[in-house]
Coordinates of C-alpha atoms in Angstrom, one line a residue:
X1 CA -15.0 45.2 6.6
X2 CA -13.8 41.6 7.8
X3 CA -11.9 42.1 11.1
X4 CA -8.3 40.7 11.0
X5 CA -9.1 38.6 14.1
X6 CA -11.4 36.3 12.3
X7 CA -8.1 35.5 9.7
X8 CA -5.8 35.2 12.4
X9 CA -8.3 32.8 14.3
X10 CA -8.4 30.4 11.5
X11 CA -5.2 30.9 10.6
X12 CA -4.4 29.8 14.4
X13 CA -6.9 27.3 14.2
X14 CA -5.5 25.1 11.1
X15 CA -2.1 26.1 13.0
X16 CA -3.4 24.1 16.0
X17 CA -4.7 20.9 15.3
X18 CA -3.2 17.7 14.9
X19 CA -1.9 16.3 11.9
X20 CA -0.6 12.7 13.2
X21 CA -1.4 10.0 11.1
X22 CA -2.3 10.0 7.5
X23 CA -6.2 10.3 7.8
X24 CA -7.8 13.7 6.6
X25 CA -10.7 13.2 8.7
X26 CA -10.3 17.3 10.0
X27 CA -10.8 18.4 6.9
X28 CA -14.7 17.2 6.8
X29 CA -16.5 19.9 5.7
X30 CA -13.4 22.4 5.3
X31 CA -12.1 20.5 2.6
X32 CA -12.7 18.0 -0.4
X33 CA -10.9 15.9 -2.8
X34 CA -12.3 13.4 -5.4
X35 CA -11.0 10.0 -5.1
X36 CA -9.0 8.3 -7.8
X37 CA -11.1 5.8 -9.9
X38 CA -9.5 2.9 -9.5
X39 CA -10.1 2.0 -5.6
X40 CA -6.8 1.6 -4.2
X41 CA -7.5 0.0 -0.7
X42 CA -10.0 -2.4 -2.3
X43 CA -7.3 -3.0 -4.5
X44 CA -5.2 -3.2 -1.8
X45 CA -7.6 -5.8 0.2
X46 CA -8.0 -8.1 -2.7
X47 CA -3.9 -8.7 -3.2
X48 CA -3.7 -9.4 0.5
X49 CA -6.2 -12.3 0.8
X50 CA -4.6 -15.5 0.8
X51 CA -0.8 -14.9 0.7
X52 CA 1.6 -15.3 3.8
X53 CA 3.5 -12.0 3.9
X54 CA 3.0 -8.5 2.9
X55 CA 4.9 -5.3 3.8
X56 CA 3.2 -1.9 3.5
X57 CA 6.2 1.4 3.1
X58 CA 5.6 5.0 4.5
X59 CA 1.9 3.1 6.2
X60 CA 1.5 6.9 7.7
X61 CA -0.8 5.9 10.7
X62 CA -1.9 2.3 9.1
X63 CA -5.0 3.4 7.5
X64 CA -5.1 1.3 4.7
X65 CA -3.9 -2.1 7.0
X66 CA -6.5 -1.4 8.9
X67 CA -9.2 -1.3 5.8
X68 CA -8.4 -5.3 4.5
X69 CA -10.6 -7.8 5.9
X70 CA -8.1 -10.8 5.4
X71 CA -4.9 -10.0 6.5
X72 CA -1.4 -12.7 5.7
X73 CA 0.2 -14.1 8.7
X74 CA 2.9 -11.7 8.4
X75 CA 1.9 -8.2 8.2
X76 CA 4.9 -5.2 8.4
X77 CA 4.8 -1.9 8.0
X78 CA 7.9 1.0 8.2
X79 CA 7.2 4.5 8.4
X80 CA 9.8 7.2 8.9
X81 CA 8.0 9.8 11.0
X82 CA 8.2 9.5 14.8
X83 CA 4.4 11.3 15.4
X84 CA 3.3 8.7 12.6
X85 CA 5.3 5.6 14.3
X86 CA 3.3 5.9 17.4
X87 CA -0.2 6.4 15.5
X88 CA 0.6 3.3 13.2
X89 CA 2.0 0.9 16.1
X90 CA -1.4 1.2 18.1
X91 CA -3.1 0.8 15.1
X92 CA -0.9 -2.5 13.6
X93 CA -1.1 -3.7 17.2
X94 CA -5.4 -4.2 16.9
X95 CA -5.1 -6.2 13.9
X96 CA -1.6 -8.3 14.5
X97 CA 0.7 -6.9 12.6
X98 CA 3.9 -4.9 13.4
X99 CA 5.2 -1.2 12.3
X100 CA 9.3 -1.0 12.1
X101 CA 10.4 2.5 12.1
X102 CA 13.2 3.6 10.0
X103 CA 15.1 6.2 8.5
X104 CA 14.1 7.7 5.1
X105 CA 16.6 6.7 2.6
X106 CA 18.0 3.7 4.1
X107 CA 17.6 0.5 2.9
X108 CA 14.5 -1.9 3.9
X109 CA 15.1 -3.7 6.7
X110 CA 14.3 -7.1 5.8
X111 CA 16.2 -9.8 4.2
X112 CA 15.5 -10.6 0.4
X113 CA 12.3 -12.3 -1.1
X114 CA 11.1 -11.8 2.3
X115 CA 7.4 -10.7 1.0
X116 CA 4.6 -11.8 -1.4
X117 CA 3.4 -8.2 -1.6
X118 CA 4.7 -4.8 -1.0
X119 CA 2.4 -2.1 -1.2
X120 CA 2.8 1.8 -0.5
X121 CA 0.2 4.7 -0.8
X122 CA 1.8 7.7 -1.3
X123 CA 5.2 7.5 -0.6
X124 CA 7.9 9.8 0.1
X125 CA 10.2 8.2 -2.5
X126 CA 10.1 4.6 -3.6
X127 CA 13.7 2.3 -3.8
X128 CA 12.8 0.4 -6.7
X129 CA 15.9 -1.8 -6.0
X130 CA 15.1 -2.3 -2.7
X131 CA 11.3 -3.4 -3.7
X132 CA 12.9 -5.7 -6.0
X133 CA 14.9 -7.0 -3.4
X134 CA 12.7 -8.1 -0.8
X135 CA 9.7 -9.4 -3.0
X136 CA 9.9 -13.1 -3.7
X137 CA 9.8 -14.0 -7.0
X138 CA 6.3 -13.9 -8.5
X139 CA 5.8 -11.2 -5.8
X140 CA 4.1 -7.9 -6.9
X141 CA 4.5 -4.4 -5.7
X142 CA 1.3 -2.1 -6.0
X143 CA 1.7 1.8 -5.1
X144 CA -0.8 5.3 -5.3
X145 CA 1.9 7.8 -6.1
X146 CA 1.9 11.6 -6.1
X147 CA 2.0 12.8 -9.7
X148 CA 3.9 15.9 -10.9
X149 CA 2.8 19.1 -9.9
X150 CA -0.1 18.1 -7.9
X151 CA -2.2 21.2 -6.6
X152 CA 0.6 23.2 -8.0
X153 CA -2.6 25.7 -7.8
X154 CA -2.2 26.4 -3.7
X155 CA 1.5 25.8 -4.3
X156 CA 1.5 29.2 -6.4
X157 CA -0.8 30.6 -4.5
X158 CA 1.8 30.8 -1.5
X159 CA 5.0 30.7 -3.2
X160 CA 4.4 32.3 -6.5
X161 CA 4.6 31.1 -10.0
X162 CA 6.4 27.8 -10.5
X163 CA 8.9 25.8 -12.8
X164 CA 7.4 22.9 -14.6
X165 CA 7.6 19.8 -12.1
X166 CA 10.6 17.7 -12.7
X167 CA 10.1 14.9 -10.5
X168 CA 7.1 12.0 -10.0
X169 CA 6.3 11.5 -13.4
X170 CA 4.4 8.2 -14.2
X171 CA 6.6 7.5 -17.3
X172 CA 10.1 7.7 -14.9
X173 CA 8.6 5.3 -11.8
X174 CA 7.9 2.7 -15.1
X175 CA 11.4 2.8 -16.2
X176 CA 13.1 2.5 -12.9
X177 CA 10.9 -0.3 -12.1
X178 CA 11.5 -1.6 -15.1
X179 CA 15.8 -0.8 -14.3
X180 CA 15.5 -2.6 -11.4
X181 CA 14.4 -6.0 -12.8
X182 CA 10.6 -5.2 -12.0
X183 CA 8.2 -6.0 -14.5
X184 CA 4.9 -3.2 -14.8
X185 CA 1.6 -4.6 -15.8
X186 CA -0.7 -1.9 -14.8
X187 CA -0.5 1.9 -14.8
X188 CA -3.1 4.8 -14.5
X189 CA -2.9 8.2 -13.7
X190 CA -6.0 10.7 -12.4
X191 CA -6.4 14.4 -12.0
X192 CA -8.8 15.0 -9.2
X193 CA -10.9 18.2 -8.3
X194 CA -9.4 19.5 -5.2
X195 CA -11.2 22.3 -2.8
X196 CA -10.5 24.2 0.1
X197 CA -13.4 26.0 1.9
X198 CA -11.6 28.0 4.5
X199 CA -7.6 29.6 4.8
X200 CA -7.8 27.2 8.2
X201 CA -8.1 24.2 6.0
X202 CA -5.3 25.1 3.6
X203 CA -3.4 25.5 7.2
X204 CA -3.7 21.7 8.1
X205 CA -3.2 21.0 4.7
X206 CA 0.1 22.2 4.1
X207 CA 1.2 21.2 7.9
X208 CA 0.9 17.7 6.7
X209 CA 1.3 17.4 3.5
X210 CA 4.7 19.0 3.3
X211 CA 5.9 18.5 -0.1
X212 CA 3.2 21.6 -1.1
X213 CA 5.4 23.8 0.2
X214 CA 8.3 23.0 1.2
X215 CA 9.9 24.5 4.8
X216 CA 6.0 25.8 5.0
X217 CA 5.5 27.6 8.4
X218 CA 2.2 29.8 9.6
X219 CA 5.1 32.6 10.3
X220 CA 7.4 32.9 7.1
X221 CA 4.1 32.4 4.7
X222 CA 1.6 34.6 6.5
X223 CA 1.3 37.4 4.3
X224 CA -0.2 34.8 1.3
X225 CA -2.3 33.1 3.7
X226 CA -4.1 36.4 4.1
X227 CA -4.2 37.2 0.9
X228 CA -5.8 33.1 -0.1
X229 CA -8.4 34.0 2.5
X230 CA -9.2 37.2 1.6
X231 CA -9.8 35.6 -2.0
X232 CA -11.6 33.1 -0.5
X233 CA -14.0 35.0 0.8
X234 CA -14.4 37.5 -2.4
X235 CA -14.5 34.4 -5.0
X236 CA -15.4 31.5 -2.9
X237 CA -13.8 28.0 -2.3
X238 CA -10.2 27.7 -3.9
X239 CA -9.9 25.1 -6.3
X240 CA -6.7 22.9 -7.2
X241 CA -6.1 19.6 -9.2
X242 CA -4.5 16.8 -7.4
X243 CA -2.3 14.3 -9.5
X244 CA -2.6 10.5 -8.9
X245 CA -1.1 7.8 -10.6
X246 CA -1.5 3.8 -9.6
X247 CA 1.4 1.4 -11.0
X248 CA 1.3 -2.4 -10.1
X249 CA 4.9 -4.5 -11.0
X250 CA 6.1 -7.9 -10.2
X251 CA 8.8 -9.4 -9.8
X252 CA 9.3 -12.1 -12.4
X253 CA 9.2 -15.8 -11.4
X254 CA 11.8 -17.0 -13.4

């Protein structure tokens, strides 16, 4: 029989590690996830070449910034968590541009039609208004969004059977951008093979990605982190679905 010590040392050890930044780099052979089709930092890269300002929201540690090759003059980012701020600033700082931190829910600290392009990759929630506000006109906003119920799979696993998802549907991010005087000319969705090798990666998972579970701590949720792992290791690697969706809108010129 499995000793208990070998759960509650991977338990401890997803418990332990840092989960600064938005980088999954701990995960590498604990954890996989397909990657959405459409090749959002490429796409990213491509918008940024050649315009003067862009403004990235909820950057998490600046991974993306860090990906394009030809950055604008004026490159901003805002994130909203202080462990993140710090990761981000040093990051921004190697490549010239500048992180402001702020407070989720307020508005965007910038004046209006202050950028060319805003982008965001995976934000908390996104201000449609507020996009609209500080894109120039002809300006477009381009975002990788959390779909509904993404690995709703581990989310039951831990907290039991679920609702239907209310919230992050493609169809209502359209018609607020649409509300706020956006215009949407691209929109794809993707459901992506998720997999989780060992209870220690599902640990660090939900540590950092803390819309899984929601007030998730290695004490309150213990009893159905033993039970995942003991699954685990009778069925093999737990499989979820993660939900993508891309949507790209501009502001109109006119």
């Amino acid at each position: 029989m499995e000793r208990e010590a070998d759960v509650d040392a991977l338990i401890a050890e997803g418990a332990a590690a840092p989960v600064d930044g938005w980088a999954f780099d701990w995960l590498a052979g604990r954890a996989t996830e397909e990657r959405p089709p459409w090749g959002y930092a490429r796409r990213v890269a491509a918008r940024m070449a050649g315009i003067g300002a862009a403004l990235d929201v909820d950057t998490g540690g600046g991974e993306v910034l860090a990906e394009v090759p030809r950055r604008p003059p004026l490159l901003v980012a805002t994130e909203g968590w202080p462990p993140n701020v710090a990761v981000a600033a040093r990051v921004l700082r190697r490549i010239g541009g500048h992180v402001v931190a702020v407070t989720p829910g307020a508005p965007l600290p910038f004046r209006d039609a202050a950028f060319d392009l805003v982008v965001s990759r995976h934000p908390v929630r996104t201000d449609w208004a507020e996009t609209a506000r500080v894109l120039r006109p002809g300006g477009t906003f381009l975002s990788q969004q959390i779909g509904p119920g993404t690995v709703r799979e581990l989310s039951e696993a831990i907290l039991g059977p679920l609702p239907p998802p209310t919230g992050r549907h493609p169809e209502r991010a359209v018609a607020d951008a649409e509300a706020a005087g956006l215009r949407v000319v691209d929109l794809r969705e993707a459901t992506l093979r998720t997999v989780f090798h060992d209870v220690a990666a599902v640990v660090w998972f939900l540590r950092k990605v803390v819309w899984t579970v929601p007030g998730f701590t290695v004490e309150r949720h213990r009893p159905a982190l033993v039970r995942l792992h003991h699954r685990i290791r009778a069925e093999g690697p737990f499989v979820a679905h993660a939900r993508r969706f891309l949507v790209e809108a501009i502001r109109p010129a006119g």
